[in-house]
Amino acid sequence: SRSEVLVSTGEINDLKVTEPDILLVMSQAAADTFVPKAKKSGVVLIDSTYVEDIPETKARVFAFPFSEEARSLGREAMANAIALGAIGSISLAISRRSLENTFKKTFTSPVREMNLQALDKGYKLGETETKE
């Protein structure tokens, strides 16, 4: 599946992403299709659990085992929340506080706590890369 989010401080004239600034890739098929299209100054985050061959790109690439980490929390579905935490940590495109508040408003217990734990795990993964 594919999802696009457009964020801009100015007017958005085109509703299709052609060169993503931030790209999250969760499968080999998605990597093959979208990584070469990432903006040169962009950031690509890859789920290394399922992506072994990373196509060539000029963007900065970070590979994390999002799905494997999610399994350690008990649910592979938490991979998206972990990835979102890593995106927040690496790109600073959205504040941690905003993400946490959104999770608190969106999810009810016990799913809320699981997602917040996954988000924290993602931030920690991202911080290991940004400190180097």
XYZ file of N, CA and C in Angstrom:
396
model
N 0.833 -1.179 0.000
C 0.000 0.000 0.000
C 0.876 1.239 0.000
N 0.257 2.357 -0.268
C 0.994 3.606 -0.397
C 0.171 4.729 0.219
N 0.848 5.630 0.871
C 0.185 6.786 1.455
C 1.091 7.990 1.276
N 0.504 9.128 0.955
C 1.270 10.354 0.790
C 0.707 11.417 1.717
N 1.601 12.176 2.327
C 1.206 13.293 3.169
C 1.944 14.519 2.662
N 1.198 15.561 2.352
C 1.788 16.807 1.888
C 1.741 17.825 3.022
N 2.896 18.412 3.333
C 2.987 19.422 4.376
C 3.761 20.593 3.793
N 3.229 21.797 3.971
C 3.901 22.965 3.432
C 3.521 24.197 4.236
N 4.437 25.152 4.317
C 4.112 26.427 4.941
C 3.463 27.358 3.926
N 3.554 26.989 2.660
C 2.948 27.785 1.593
C 1.804 27.047 0.926
N 1.377 27.573 -0.187
C 0.276 26.980 -0.940
C 0.722 25.680 -1.607
N -0.133 24.686 -1.571
C 0.138 23.409 -2.227
C -0.640 23.387 -3.533
N 0.073 23.346 -4.652
C -0.567 23.384 -5.962
C -0.702 22.017 -6.599
N 0.120 21.090 -6.186
C 0.100 19.750 -6.773
C -0.149 18.742 -5.662
N -1.154 17.912 -5.824
C -1.509 16.959 -4.775
C -0.802 15.624 -4.917
N 0.206 15.562 -5.765
C 0.955 14.319 -5.948
C 2.410 14.562 -5.554
N 2.942 13.669 -4.761
C 4.346 13.763 -4.357
C 5.205 13.187 -5.476
N 6.118 13.998 -6.002
C 7.001 13.507 -7.065
C 8.412 13.251 -6.550
N 8.880 14.083 -5.637
C 10.194 13.916 -5.008
C 10.021 14.075 -3.500
N 9.806 12.978 -2.788
C 9.552 13.112 -1.351
C 10.771 13.605 -0.574
N 10.500 14.497 0.375
C 11.544 14.955 1.294
C 11.830 13.879 2.333
N 10.759 13.206 2.765
C 10.861 12.121 3.738
C 10.123 10.926 3.165
N 10.800 9.794 3.126
C 10.212 8.584 2.558
C 10.381 7.438 3.543
N 9.272 6.798 3.881
C 9.290 5.606 4.730
C 8.992 4.408 3.849
N 9.892 3.431 3.868
C 9.766 2.250 3.018
C 9.684 1.011 3.902
N 8.581 0.266 3.753
C 8.340 -0.898 4.609
C 8.426 -2.221 3.855
N 8.717 -2.198 2.541
C 8.806 -3.443 1.767
C 9.831 -3.285 0.649
N 10.299 -4.422 0.140
C 11.266 -4.391 -0.959
C 10.649 -3.780 -2.212
N 9.387 -4.117 -2.493
C 8.715 -3.569 -3.682
C 8.635 -2.045 -3.600
N 8.310 -1.525 -2.425
C 8.245 -0.073 -2.250
C 9.631 0.548 -2.401
N 10.648 -0.110 -1.883
C 12.014 0.393 -2.019
C 12.400 0.493 -3.488
N 12.139 -0.563 -4.227
C 12.493 -0.586 -5.645
C 11.786 0.519 -6.424
N 10.543 0.799 -6.060
C 9.743 1.789 -6.783
C 10.039 3.220 -6.360
N 10.154 3.477 -5.062
C 10.152 4.856 -4.581
C 11.495 5.423 -4.134
N 12.424 4.603 -3.679
C 13.704 5.137 -3.193
C 14.427 5.957 -4.268
N 14.476 5.513 -5.527
C 15.151 6.329 -6.536
C 14.492 7.696 -6.764
N 13.251 7.872 -6.331
C 12.528 9.134 -6.527
C 12.706 10.112 -5.368
N 13.388 9.697 -4.313
C 13.563 10.572 -3.148
C 14.382 11.797 -3.522
N 14.033 12.914 -2.937
C 14.743 14.165 -3.175
C 16.200 14.017 -2.728
N 17.124 14.625 -3.459
C 18.550 14.523 -3.130
C 18.837 14.976 -1.706
N 18.131 15.990 -1.261
C 18.325 16.493 0.100
C 17.391 15.801 1.093
N 16.715 14.756 0.641
C 15.722 14.078 1.460
C 16.287 13.020 2.388
N 15.363 12.412 3.118
C 15.680 11.366 4.083
C 14.825 10.154 3.755
N 15.456 8.989 3.690
C 14.752 7.735 3.439
C 14.948 6.838 4.655
N 13.845 6.364 5.216
C 13.893 5.412 6.327
C 13.363 4.086 5.821
N 14.126 3.038 6.043
C 13.815 1.724 5.489
C 13.653 0.701 6.607
N 12.625 -0.145 6.470
C 12.441 -1.262 7.401
C 13.361 -2.390 6.945
N 14.492 -2.516 7.623
C 15.488 -3.519 7.230
C 15.033 -4.943 7.527
N 13.908 -5.097 8.216
C 13.355 -6.433 8.432
C 12.957 -7.051 7.099
N 12.423 -6.223 6.201
C 11.900 -6.720 4.924
C 12.630 -6.201 3.691
N 13.472 -5.199 3.849
C 14.186 -4.629 2.703
C 15.657 -4.988 2.819
N 16.131 -5.779 1.871
C 17.538 -6.196 1.884
C 18.378 -5.411 0.887
N 17.808 -5.112 -0.270
C 18.535 -4.402 -1.320
C 18.016 -2.977 -1.417
N 18.869 -2.025 -1.081
C 18.471 -0.620 -1.111
C 18.917 -0.014 -2.437
N 17.962 0.451 -3.245
C 18.317 1.062 -4.524
C 19.169 2.321 -4.321
N 19.906 2.672 -5.340
C 20.772 3.841 -5.271
C 19.941 5.114 -5.169
N 20.406 6.015 -4.318
C 19.760 7.312 -4.143
C 20.779 8.294 -3.596
N 20.543 9.567 -3.835
C 21.415 10.602 -3.275
C 20.913 11.052 -1.898
N 19.709 10.629 -1.539
C 19.135 10.984 -0.238
C 19.891 10.278 0.883
N 19.751 10.801 2.100
C 20.326 10.121 3.273
C 19.437 8.934 3.601
N 20.039 7.783 3.776
C 19.280 6.554 4.025
C 19.573 6.031 5.429
N 18.504 5.686 6.129
C 18.595 5.075 7.451
C 17.813 3.773 7.406
N 18.435 2.696 7.821
C 17.767 1.392 7.830
C 17.628 0.911 9.270
N 16.401 0.620 9.650
C 16.094 0.138 10.994
C 15.185 -1.082 10.886
N 15.299 -2.023 11.805
C 14.415 -3.202 11.785
C 13.068 -2.898 12.457
N 12.286 -2.002 11.861
C 11.026 -1.569 12.477
C 10.108 -2.738 12.830
N 9.917 -3.644 11.887
C 8.991 -4.762 12.125
C 9.522 -5.722 13.186
N 10.812 -5.957 13.155
C 11.426 -6.827 14.172
C 11.292 -6.202 15.566
N 11.534 -4.911 15.651
C 11.387 -4.203 16.930
C 9.933 -4.255 17.403
N 9.001 -4.134 16.470
C 7.577 -4.190 16.822
C 7.209 -5.566 17.366
N 7.760 -6.603 16.768
C 7.503 -7.964 17.266
C 7.975 -8.102 18.711
N 9.070 -7.430 19.046
C 9.575 -7.499 20.424
C 8.606 -6.836 21.405
N 7.740 -5.967 20.886
C 6.702 -5.347 21.714
C 5.429 -6.188 21.736
N 5.413 -7.237 20.924
C 4.265 -8.137 20.924
C 3.326 -8.000 19.748
N 3.492 -6.958 18.924
C 2.606 -6.771 17.773
C 3.362 -6.117 16.629
N 3.446 -6.815 15.509
C 4.149 -6.252 14.360
C 3.460 -4.999 13.832
N 2.175 -4.852 14.118
C 1.438 -3.662 13.685
C 2.005 -2.380 14.303
N 2.794 -2.497 15.342
C 3.404 -1.334 15.982
C 4.576 -0.781 15.167
N 4.950 -1.462 14.089
C 6.076 -1.017 13.259
C 5.865 0.402 12.744
N 4.634 0.747 12.401
C 4.361 2.094 11.892
C 4.611 3.156 12.958
N 4.221 2.886 14.188
C 4.445 3.843 15.273
C 5.936 3.974 15.574
N 6.659 2.869 15.517
C 8.112 2.917 15.710
C 8.746 3.755 14.603
N 8.332 3.514 13.376
C 8.868 4.268 12.240
C 8.556 5.756 12.373
N 7.362 6.083 12.821
C 6.991 7.483 13.002
C 7.883 8.156 14.046
N 8.214 7.437 15.105
C 9.138 7.969 16.099
C 10.518 8.225 15.507
N 10.995 7.298 14.699
C 12.303 7.479 14.054
C 12.278 8.670 13.102
N 11.182 8.817 12.367
C 11.047 9.971 11.466
C 11.103 11.266 12.270
N 10.363 11.316 13.369
C 10.365 12.511 14.204
C 11.735 12.821 14.767
N 12.456 11.797 15.156
C 13.781 11.964 15.733
C 14.808 12.441 14.707
N 14.758 11.855 13.528
C 15.763 12.155 12.502
C 15.461 13.440 11.743
N 14.212 13.635 11.358
C 13.894 14.755 10.477
C 13.485 16.018 11.216
N 13.007 15.885 12.428
C 12.488 17.007 13.202
C 11.330 17.701 12.479
N 10.674 16.986 11.566
C 9.554 17.542 10.807
C 8.325 17.741 11.678
N 8.234 16.976 12.742
C 7.111 17.077 13.669
C 7.643 16.839 15.072
N 7.116 17.589 16.009
C 7.648 17.474 17.369
C 7.158 16.203 18.056
N 7.972 15.728 18.950
C 7.607 14.542 19.726
C 6.333 14.804 20.527
N 6.254 15.985 21.076
C 5.072 16.346 21.866
C 3.794 16.271 21.019
N 3.848 16.766 19.788
C 2.681 16.705 18.896
C 2.291 15.265 18.606
N 3.284 14.425 18.343
C 2.995 13.015 18.078
C 2.386 12.342 19.308
N 2.966 12.588 20.462
C 2.441 11.982 21.686
C 1.009 12.443 21.957
N 0.751 13.743 21.783
C -0.601 14.261 22.003
C -1.597 13.657 21.023
N -1.175 13.498 19.780
C -2.046 12.880 18.778
C -2.354 11.440 19.156
N -1.347 10.701 19.576
C -1.559 9.310 19.991
C -2.515 9.244 21.185
N -2.344 10.167 22.133
C -3.197 10.166 23.325
C -4.652 10.461 22.975
N -4.860 11.324 21.974
C -6.221 11.669 21.552
C -6.837 10.601 20.656
N -6.002 9.904 19.894
C -6.489 8.956 18.890
C -6.777 7.580 19.462
N -5.917 7.106 20.337
C -6.014 5.728 20.825
C -6.552 5.667 22.253
N -7.227 4.571 22.553
C -7.688 4.319 23.918
C -6.811 3.232 24.536
N -6.864 3.124 25.858
C -6.090 2.068 26.542
C -6.594 0.708 26.112
N -5.766 -0.304 26.052
C -4.316 -0.340 26.257
C -3.530 -0.039 24.981
N -4.234 0.170 23.875
C -3.553 0.436 22.597
C -2.750 1.734 22.677
N -3.259 2.717 23.408
C -2.557 3.994 23.545
C -1.164 3.768 24.126
N -1.088 3.024 25.208
C 0.196 2.785 25.864
C 1.153 2.017 24.959
N 0.622 1.053 24.222
C 1.467 0.285 23.295
C 2.032 1.195 22.208
N 1.201 2.087 21.673
C 1.662 2.999 20.631
C 2.660 4.011 21.169
N 2.441 4.503 22.376
C 3.400 5.433 22.972
C 4.734 4.746 23.242
N 4.695 3.493 23.657
C 5.923 2.719 23.865
C 6.640 2.515 22.527
N 5.880 2.234 21.479
C 6.464 2.051 20.148
C 7.059 3.360 19.640
N 6.361 4.459 19.844
C 6.862 5.771 19.441
C 8.188 6.064 20.137
N 8.261 5.780 21.427
C 9.489 5.986 22.195
C 10.628 5.128 21.648
N 10.320 3.897 21.328
C 11.336 2.998 20.761
C 11.870 3.572 19.444
N 10.976 4.117 18.628
C 11.382 4.727 17.363
C 12.268 5.939 17.564
N 11.920 6.785 18.533
C 12.765 7.940 18.833
C 14.154 7.493 19.261
N 14.212 6.469 20.077
C 15.515 5.969 20.530
C 16.330 5.411 19.369
N 15.680 4.703 18.454
C 16.387 4.203 17.269
C 16.952 5.368 16.462
N 16.124 6.367 16.222
C 16.559 7.530 15.454
C 17.681 8.288 16.122
N 17.618 8.394 17.434
C 18.655 9.118 18.175
C 20.006 8.426 18.077
N 20.023 7.107 17.935
C 21.307 6.411 17.793
C 22.002 6.841 16.508
N 21.230 7.172 15.488
C 21.809 7.594 14.207
C 22.186 9.066 14.204
N 21.402 9.900 14.863
C 21.678 11.333 14.823
C 22.811 11.733 15.752
N 23.185 10.876 16.694
C 24.297 11.173 17.600
C 25.642 10.828 16.983
N 25.618 10.035 15.915
C 26.887 9.605 15.307
C 27.452 10.669 14.405
